[in-house]
mmCIF file of C-alpha atoms and ligand atoms in Angstrom:
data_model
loop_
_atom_site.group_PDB
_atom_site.id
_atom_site.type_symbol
_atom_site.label_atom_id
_atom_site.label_comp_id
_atom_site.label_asym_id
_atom_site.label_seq_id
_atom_site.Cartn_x
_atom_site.Cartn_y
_atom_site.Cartn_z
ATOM 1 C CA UNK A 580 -0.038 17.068 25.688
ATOM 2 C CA UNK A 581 -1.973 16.934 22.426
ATOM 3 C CA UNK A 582 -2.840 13.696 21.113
ATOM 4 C CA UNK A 583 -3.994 15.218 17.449
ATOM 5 C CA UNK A 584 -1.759 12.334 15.019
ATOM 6 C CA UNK A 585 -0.809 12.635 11.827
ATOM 7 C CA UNK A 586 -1.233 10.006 9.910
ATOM 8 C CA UNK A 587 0.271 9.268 6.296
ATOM 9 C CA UNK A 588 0.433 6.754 3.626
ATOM 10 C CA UNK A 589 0.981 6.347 0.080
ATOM 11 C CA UNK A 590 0.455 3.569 -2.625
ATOM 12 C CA UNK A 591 1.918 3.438 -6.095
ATOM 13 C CA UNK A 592 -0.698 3.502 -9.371
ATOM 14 C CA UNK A 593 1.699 -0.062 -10.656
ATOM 15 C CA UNK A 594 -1.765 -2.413 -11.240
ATOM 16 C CA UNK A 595 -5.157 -2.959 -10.632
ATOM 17 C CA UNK A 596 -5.809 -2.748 -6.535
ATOM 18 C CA UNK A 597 -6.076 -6.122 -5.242
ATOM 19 C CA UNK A 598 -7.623 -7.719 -2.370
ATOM 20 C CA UNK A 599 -4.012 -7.919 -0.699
ATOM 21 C CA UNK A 600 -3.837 -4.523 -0.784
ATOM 22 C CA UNK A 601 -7.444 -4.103 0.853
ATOM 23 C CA UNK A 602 -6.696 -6.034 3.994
ATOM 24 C CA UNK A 603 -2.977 -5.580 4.089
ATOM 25 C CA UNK A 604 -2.954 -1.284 3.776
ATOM 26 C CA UNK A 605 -6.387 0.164 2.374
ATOM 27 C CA UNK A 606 -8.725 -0.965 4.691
ATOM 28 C CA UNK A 607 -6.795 -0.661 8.167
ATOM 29 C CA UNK A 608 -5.689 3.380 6.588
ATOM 30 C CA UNK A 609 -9.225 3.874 6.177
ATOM 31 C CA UNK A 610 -10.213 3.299 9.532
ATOM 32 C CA UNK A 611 -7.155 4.447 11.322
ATOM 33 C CA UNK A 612 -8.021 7.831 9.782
ATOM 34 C CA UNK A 613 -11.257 8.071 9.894
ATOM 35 C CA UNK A 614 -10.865 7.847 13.938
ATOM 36 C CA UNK A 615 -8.374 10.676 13.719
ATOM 37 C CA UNK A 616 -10.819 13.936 13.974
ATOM 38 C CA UNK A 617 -8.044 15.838 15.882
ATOM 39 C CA UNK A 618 -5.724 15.284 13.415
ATOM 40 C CA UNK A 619 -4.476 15.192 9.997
ATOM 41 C CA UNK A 620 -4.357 12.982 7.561
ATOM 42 C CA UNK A 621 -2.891 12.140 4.363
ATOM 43 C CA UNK A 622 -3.006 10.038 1.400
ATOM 44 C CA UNK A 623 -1.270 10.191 -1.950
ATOM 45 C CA UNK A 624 -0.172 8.111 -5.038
ATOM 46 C CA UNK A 625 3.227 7.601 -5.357
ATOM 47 C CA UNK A 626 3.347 7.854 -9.158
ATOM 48 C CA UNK A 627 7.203 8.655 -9.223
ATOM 49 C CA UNK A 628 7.726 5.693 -6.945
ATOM 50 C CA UNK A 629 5.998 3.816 -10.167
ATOM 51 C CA UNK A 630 8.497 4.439 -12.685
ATOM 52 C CA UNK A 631 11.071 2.177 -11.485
ATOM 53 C CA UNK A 632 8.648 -0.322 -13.229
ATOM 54 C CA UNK A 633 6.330 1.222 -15.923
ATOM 55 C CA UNK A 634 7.542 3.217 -18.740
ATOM 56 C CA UNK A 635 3.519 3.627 -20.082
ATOM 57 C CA UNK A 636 2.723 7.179 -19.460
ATOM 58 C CA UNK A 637 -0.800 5.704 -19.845
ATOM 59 C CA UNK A 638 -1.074 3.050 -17.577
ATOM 60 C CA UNK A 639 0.758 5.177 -14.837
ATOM 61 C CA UNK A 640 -2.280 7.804 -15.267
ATOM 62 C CA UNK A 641 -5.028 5.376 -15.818
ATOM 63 C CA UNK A 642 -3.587 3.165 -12.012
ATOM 64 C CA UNK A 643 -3.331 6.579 -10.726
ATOM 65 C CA UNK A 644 -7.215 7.642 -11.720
ATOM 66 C CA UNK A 645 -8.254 3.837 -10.409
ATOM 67 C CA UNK A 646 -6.326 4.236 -7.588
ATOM 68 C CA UNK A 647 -8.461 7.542 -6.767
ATOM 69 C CA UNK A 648 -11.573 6.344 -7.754
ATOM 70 C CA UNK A 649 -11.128 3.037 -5.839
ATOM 71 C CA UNK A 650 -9.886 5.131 -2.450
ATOM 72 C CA UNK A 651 -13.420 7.219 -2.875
ATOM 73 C CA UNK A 652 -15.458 4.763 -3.404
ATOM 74 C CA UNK A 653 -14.497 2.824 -0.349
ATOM 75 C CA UNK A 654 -15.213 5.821 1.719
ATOM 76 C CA UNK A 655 -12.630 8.167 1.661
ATOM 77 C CA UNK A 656 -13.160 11.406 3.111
ATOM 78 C CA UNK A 657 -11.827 14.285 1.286
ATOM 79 C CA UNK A 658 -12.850 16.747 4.132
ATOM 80 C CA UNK A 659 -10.939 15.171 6.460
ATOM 81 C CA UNK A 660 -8.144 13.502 4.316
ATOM 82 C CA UNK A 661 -5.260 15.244 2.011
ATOM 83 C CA UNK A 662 -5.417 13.564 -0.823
ATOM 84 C CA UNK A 663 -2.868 14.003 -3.704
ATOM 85 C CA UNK A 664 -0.588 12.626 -6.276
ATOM 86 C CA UNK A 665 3.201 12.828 -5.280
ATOM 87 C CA UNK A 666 3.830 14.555 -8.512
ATOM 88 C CA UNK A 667 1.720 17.539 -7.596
ATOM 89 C CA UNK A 668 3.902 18.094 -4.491
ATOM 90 C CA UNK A 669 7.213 19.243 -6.290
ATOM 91 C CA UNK A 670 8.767 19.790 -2.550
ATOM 92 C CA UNK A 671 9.271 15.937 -2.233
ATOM 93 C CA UNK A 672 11.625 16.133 -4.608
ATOM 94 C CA UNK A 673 13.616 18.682 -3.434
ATOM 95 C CA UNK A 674 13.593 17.080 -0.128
ATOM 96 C CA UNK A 675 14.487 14.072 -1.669
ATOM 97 C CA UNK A 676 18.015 15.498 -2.346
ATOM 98 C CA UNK A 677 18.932 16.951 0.575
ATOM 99 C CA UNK A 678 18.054 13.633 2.647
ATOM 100 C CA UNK A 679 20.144 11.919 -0.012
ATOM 101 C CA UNK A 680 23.306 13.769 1.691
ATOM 102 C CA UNK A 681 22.615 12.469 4.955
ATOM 103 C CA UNK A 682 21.811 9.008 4.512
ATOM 104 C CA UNK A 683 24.882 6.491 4.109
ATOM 105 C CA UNK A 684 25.041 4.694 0.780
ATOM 106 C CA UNK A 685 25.591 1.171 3.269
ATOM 107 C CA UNK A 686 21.860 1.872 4.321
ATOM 108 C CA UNK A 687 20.655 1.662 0.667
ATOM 109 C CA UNK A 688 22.841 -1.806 0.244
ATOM 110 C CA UNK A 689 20.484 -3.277 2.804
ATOM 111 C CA UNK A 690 17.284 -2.470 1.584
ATOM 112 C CA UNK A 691 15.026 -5.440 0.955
ATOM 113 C CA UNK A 692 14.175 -5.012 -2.418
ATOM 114 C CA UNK A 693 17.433 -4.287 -3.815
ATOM 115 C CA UNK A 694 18.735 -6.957 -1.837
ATOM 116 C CA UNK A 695 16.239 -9.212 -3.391
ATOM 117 C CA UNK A 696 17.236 -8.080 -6.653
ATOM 118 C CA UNK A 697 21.054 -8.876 -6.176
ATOM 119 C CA UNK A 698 20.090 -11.898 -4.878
ATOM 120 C CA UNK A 699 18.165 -12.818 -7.871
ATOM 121 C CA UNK A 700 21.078 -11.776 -9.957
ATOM 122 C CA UNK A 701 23.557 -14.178 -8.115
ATOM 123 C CA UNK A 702 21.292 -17.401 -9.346
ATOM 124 C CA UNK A 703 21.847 -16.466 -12.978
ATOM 125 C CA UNK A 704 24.928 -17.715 -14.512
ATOM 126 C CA UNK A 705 26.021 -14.686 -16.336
ATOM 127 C CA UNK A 706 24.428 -11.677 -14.601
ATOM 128 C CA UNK A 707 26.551 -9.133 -12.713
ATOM 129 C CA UNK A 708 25.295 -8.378 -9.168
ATOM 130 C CA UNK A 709 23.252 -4.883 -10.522
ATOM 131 C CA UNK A 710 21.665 -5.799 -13.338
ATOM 132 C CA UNK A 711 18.096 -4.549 -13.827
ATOM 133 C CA UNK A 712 18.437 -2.267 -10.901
ATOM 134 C CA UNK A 713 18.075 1.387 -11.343
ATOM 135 C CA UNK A 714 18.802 3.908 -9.709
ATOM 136 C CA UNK A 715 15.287 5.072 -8.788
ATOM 137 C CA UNK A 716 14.745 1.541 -6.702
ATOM 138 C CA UNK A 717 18.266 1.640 -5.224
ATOM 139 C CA UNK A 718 17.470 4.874 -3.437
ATOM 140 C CA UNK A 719 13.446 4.570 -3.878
ATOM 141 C CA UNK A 720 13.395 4.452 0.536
ATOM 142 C CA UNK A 721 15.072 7.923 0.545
ATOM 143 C CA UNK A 722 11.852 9.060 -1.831
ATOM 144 C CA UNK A 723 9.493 7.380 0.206
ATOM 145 C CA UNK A 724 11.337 8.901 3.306
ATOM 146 C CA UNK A 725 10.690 12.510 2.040
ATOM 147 C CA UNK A 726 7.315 11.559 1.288
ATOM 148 C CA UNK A 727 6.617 10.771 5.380
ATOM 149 C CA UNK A 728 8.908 13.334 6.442
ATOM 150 C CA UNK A 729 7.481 15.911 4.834
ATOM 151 C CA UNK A 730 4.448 15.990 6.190
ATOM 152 C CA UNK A 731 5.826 15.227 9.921
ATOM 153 C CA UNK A 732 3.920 11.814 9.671
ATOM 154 C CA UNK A 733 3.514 10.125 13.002
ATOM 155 C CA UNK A 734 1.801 7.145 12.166
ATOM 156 C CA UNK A 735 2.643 5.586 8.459
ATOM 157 C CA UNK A 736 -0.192 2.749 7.728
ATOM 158 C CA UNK A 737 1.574 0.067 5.430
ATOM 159 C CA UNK A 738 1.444 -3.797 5.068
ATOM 160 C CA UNK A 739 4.257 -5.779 6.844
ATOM 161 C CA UNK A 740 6.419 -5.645 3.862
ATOM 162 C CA UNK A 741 6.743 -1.888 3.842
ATOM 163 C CA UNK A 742 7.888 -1.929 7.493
ATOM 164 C CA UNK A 743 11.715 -1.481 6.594
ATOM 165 C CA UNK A 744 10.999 1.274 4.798
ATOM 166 C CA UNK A 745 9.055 3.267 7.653
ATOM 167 C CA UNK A 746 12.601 2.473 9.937
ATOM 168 C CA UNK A 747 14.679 3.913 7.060
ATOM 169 C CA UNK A 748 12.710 6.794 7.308
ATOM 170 C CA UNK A 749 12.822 7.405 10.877
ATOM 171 C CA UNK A 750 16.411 6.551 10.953
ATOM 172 C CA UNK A 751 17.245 9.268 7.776
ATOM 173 C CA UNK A 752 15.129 11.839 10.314
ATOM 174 C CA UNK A 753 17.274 10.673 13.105
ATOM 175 C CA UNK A 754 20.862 11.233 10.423
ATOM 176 C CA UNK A 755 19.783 14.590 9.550
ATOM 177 C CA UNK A 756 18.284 15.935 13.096
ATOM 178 C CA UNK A 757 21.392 15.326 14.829
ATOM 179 C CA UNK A 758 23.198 16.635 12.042
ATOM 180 C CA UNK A 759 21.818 19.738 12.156
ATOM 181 C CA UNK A 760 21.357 19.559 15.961
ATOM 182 C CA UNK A 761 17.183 20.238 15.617
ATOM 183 C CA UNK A 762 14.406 17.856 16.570
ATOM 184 C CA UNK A 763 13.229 19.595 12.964
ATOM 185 C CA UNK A 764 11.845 16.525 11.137
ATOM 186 C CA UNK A 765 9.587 14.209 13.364
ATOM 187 C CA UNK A 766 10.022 10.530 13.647
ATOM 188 C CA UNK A 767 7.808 8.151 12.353
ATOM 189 C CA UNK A 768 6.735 4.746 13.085
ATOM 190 C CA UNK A 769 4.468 2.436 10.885
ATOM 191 C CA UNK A 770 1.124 0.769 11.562
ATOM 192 C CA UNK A 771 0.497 -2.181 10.714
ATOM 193 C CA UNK A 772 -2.185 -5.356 10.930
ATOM 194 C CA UNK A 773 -0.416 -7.184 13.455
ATOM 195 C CA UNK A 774 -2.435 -10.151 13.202
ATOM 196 C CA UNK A 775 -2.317 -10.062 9.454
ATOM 197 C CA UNK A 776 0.434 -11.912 7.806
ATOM 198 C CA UNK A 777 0.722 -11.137 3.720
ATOM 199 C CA UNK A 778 -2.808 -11.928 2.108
ATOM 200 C CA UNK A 779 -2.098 -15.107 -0.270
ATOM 201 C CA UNK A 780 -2.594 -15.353 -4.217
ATOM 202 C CA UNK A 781 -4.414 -17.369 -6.056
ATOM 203 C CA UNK A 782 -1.418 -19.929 -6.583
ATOM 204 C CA UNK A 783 -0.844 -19.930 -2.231
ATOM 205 C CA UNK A 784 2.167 -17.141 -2.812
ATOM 206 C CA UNK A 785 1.808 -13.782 -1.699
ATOM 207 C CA UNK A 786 -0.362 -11.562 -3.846
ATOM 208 C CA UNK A 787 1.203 -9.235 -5.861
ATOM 209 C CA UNK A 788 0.987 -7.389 -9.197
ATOM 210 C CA UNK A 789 3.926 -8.581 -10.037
ATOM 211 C CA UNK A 790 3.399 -12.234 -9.522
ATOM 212 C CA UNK A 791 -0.300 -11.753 -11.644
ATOM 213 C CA UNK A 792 -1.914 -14.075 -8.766
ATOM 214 C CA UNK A 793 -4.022 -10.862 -7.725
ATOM 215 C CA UNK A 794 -7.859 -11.054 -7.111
ATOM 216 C CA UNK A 795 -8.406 -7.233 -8.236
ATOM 217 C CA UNK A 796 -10.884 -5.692 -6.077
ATOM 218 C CA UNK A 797 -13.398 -4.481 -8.532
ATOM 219 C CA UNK A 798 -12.702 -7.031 -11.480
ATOM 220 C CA UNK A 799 -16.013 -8.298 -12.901
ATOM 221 C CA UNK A 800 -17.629 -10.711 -10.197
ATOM 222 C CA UNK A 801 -17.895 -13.474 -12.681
ATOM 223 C CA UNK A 802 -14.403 -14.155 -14.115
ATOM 224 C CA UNK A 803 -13.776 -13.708 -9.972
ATOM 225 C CA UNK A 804 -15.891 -16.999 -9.369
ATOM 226 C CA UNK A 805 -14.416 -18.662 -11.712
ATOM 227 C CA UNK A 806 -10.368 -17.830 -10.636
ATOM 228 C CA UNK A 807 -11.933 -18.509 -7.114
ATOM 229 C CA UNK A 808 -13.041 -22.348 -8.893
ATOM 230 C CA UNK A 809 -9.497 -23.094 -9.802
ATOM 231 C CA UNK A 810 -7.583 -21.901 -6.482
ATOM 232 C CA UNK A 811 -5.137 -25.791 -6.123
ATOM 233 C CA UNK A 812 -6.472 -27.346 -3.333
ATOM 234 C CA UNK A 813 -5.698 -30.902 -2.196
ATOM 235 C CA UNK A 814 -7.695 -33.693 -2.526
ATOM 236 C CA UNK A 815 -9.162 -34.002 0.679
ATOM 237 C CA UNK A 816 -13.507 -35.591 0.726
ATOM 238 C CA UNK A 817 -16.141 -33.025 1.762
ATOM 239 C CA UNK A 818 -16.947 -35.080 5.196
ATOM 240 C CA UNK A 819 -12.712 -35.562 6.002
ATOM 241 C CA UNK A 820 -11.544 -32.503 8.557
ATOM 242 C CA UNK A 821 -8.945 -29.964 6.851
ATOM 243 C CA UNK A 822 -6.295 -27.542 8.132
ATOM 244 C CA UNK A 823 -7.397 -23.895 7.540
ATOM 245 C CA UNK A 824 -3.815 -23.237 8.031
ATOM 246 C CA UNK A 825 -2.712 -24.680 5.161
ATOM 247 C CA UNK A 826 -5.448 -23.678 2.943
ATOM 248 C CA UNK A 827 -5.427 -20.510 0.375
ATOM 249 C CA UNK A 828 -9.156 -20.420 0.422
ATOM 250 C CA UNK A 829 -9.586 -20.439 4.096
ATOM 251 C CA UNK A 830 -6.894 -17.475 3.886
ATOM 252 C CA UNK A 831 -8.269 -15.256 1.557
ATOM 253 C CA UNK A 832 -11.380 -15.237 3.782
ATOM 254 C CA UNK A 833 -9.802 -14.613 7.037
ATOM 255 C CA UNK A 834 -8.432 -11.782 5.186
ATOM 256 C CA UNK A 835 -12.021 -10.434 4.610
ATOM 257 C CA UNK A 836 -14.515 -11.779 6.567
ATOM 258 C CA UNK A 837 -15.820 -10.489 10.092
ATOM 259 C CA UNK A 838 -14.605 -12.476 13.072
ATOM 260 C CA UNK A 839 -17.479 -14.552 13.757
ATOM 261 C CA UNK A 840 -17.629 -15.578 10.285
ATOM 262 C CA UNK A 841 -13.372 -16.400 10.491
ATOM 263 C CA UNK A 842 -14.487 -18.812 13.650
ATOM 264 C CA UNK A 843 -16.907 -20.310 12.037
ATOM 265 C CA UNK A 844 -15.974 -20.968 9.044
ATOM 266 C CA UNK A 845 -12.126 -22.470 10.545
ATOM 267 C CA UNK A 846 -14.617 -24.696 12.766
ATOM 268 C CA UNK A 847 -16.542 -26.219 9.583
ATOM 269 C CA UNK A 848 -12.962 -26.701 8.137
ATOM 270 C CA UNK A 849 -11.506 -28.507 10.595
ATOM 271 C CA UNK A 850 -14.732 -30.410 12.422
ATOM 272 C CA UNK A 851 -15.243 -32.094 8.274
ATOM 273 C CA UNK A 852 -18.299 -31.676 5.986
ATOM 274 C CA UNK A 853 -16.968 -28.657 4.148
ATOM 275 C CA UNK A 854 -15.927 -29.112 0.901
ATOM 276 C CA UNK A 855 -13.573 -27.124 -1.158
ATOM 277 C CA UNK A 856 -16.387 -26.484 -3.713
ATOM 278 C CA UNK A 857 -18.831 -24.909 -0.997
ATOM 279 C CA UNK A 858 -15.573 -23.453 0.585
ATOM 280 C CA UNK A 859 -15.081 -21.346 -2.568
ATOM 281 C CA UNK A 860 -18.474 -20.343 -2.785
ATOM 282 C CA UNK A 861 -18.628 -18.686 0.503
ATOM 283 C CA UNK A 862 -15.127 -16.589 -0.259
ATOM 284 C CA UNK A 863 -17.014 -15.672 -3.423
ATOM 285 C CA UNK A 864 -19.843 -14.642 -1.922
ATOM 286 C CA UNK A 865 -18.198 -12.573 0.683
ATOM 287 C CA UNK A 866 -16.291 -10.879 -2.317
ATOM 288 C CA UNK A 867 -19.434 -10.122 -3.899
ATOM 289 C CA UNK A 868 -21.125 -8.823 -0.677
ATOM 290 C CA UNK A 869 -18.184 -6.870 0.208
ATOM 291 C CA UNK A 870 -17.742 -5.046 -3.343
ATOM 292 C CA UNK A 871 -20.694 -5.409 -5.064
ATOM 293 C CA UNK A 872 -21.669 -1.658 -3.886
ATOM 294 C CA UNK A 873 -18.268 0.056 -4.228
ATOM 295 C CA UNK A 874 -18.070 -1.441 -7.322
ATOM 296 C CA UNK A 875 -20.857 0.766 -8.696
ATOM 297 C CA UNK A 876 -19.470 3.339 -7.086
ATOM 298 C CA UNK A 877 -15.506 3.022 -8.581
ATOM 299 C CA UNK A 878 -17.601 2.934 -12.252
ATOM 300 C CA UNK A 879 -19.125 6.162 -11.818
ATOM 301 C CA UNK A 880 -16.210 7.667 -10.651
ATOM 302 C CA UNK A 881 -13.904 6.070 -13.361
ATOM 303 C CA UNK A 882 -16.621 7.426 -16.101
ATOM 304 C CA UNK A 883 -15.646 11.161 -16.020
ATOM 305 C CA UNK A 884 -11.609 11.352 -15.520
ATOM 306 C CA UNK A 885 -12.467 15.607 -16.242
ATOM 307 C CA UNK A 886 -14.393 15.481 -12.702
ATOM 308 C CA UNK A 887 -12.206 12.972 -10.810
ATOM 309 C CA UNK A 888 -9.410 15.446 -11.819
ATOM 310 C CA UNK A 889 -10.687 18.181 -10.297
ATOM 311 C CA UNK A 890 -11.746 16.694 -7.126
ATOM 312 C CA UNK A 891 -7.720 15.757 -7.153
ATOM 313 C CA UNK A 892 -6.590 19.022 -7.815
ATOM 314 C CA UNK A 893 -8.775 20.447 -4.916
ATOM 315 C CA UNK A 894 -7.797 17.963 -2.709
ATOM 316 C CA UNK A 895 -4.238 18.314 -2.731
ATOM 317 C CA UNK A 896 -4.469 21.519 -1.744
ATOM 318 C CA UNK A 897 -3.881 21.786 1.896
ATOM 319 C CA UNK A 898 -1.171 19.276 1.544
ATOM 320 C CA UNK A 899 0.789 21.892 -1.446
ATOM 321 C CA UNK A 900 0.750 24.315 1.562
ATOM 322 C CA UNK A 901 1.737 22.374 3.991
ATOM 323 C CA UNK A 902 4.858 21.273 2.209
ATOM 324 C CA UNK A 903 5.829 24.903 0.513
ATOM 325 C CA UNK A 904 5.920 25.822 4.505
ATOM 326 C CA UNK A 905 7.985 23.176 5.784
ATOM 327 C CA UNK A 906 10.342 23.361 2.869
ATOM 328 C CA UNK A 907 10.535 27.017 3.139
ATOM 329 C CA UNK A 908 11.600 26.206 6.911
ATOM 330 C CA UNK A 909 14.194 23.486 5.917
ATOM 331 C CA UNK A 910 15.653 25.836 3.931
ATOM 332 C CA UNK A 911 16.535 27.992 6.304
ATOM 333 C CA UNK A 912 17.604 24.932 8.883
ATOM 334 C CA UNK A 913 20.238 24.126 6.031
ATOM 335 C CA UNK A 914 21.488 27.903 4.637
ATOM 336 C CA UNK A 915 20.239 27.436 1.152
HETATM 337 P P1 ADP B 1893 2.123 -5.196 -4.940
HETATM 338 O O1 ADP B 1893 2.996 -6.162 -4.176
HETATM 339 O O2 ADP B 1893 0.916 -5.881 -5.487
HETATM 340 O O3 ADP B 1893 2.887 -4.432 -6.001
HETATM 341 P P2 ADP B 1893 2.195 -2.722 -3.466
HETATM 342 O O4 ADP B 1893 3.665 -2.909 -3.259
HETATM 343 O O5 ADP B 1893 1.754 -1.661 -4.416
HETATM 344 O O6 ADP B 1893 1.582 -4.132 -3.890
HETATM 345 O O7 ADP B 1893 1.519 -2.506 -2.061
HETATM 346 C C1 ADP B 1893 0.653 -1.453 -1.681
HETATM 347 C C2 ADP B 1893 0.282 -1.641 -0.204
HETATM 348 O O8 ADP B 1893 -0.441 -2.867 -0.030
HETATM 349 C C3 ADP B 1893 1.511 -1.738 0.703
HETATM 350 O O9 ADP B 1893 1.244 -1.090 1.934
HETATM 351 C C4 ADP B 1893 1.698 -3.225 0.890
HETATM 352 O O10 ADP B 1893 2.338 -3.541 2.107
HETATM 353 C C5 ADP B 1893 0.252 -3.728 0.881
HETATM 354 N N1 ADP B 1893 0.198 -5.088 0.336
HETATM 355 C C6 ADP B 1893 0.532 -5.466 -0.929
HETATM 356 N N2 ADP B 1893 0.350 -6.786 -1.110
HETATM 357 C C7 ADP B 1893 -0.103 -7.274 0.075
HETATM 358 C C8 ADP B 1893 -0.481 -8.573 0.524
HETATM 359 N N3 ADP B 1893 -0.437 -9.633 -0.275
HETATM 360 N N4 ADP B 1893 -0.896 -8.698 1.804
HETATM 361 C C9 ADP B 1893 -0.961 -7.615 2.634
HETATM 362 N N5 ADP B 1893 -0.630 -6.365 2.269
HETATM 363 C C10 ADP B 1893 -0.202 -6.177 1.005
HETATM 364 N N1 LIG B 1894 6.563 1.919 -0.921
HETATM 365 C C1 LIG B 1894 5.129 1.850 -0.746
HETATM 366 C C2 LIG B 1894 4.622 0.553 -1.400
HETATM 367 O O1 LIG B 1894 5.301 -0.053 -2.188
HETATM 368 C C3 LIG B 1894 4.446 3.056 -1.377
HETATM 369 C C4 LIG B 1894 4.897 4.320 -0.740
HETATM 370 C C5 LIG B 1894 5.669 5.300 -1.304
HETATM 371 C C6 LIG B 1894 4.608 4.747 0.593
HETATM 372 N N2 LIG B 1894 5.861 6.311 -0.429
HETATM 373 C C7 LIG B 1894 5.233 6.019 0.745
HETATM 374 C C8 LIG B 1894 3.893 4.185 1.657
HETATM 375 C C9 LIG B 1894 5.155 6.720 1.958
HETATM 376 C C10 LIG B 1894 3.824 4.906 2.861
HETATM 377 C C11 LIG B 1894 4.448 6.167 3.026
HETATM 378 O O2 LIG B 1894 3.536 0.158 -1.139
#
């Protein structure tokens, strides 16, 4: 039996990329793919995913450029790699509709972040239960289920928060193969950094555009220091021993850092003699030695949107086929 994977993941142009979205999805999808020469791979931005929350036709195509620009510089390989925007893969959508008549409404109701949402609502005094959710995020896992399915996605690369989603789409697979009595979309399971719980924010929640505690991977390395210099910390003497555990600077480097460097930094922590101060220096220092280069890089590529454009449009190419071919197929699965 082949062993040739497909792997697939997408990630939606909502923010500048952050450092929890390094460790948590970027990072692992980079290397997961690159050790996947007998099979495909694909990456896209989810830019219809993104309107739920942004209404600024120009900050949805200036994420989506950084987004690009940020994937390339970190090493992406476009020979080896689909790379596209959702938008330039109509078929999604079309797909998106006919998984919408297969999937129960009651599996929507227990999605995570419309639950969260309701939830939210019920602490208000006067807000009814769906207020401020529309449509697009009640049924956004149906979207993000035609984006995997699609593309017969074995393997879907996400951080730990996305891993209901990945189920949701391998369940909606599951509704619609047996309905149709075909093994006709294949089912997915996620990948994700086992050992990695959610990277932490500058204020010790996790990080997240929308919380604005994000450390954005190629911000300018000085206003970094200095939002590194006023990370809360307790108020613990150099020479007294600390839990790494407990500490957001300690965490943001285990994130990062190498695992020798994890060890012995954890060690210094807890044997005493490191203070917060030098603590902060070494996670900004790692920072800087980590995206100092693909900083350069994400410039140039950032400086002519005309050329980063066209490497887009050629890159999505193979992935526009593959989907006009499997939606021609489903078409026929379904008599329309
Ligand atoms: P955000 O929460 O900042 O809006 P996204 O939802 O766009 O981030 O996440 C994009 C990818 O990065 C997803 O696969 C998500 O699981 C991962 N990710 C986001 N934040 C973190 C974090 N703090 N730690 C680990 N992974 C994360
Ligand atoms: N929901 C994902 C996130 O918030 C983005 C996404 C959309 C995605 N479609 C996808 C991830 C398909 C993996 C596969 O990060």
């Amino acid at each position: 039996m082949s062993t040739a994977k497909s792997i697939l993941t997408g990630i939606k142009p909502t923010g500048q990329v952050h450092v929890g979205n390094y460790a948590g999805m970027i990072r692992p999808t980079l290397d997961l793919m690159a050790s996947n020469p007998d099979g495909e791979n694909f990456l896209f931005v989810a830019n219809y995913h993104a309107l739920n929350s942004i209404g600024d036709p120009d900050q949805v195509r200036q994420f989506t450029h950084e987004i690009a620009a940020c994937f390339l510089a970190l090493g992406l390989n476009l020979e080896t790699t689909s790379f596209y925007r959702q938008s330039d893969v109509p078929e999604v959508f079309e797909l998106t509709t006919v998984l919408g008549s297969v999937t129960p409404k009651g599996l929507m109701n227990r999605a995570h972040a419309y639950k969260a949402a309701v939830d939210a609502n019920a602490q208000k005094p006067n807000a009814l239960p769906d207020d401020g959710v529309n449509m697009g995020l009640f049924t956004y896992p149906i979207l993000m289920s035609a984006d995997i399915l699609l593309f017969d996605a074995h393997v879907v690369p996400v951080g730990k928060d996305q891993i209901q989603h990945v189920e949701f789409a391998r369940d909606i697979a599951g509704y619609f193969n047996r309905r149709y009595e075909t093994e006709f979309f294949t089912l997915p399971a996620h990948s994700v950094q086992e050992n990695l719980e959610a990277v932490v924010g500058l204020d010790g929640r996790k990080m997240s555009k929308s919380y604005g505690n994000t450390l954005p991977l190629f911000g300018d390395a000085k206003a970094r220091r200095k939002a590194i210099n006023r990370i809360v910390t307790d108020s613990k003497q150099p020479e007294e021993p600390k839990d790494p555990d407990t500490n957001t600077v300690y965490q943001l480097y285990a994130a990062l850092a190498e695992p020798a460097e994890i060890a012995h930094l954890r060690a210094r922590f807890e044997d005493g003699g490191l203070g917060y101060g030098e603590a902060k220096r070494i996670l900004a220092d790692k920072l800087d030695e980590l995206f100092e280069a693909p900083k350069a890089r994400f410039e140039e590529y950032m400086s002519d949107r005309g050329e980063l454009e066209a490497m887009m449009a050629k890159a999505s190419e193979r992935a526009r086929d593959k989907a006009a071919r499997k939606i021609a197929a489903l078409r026929r699965v379904i008599g329309t």
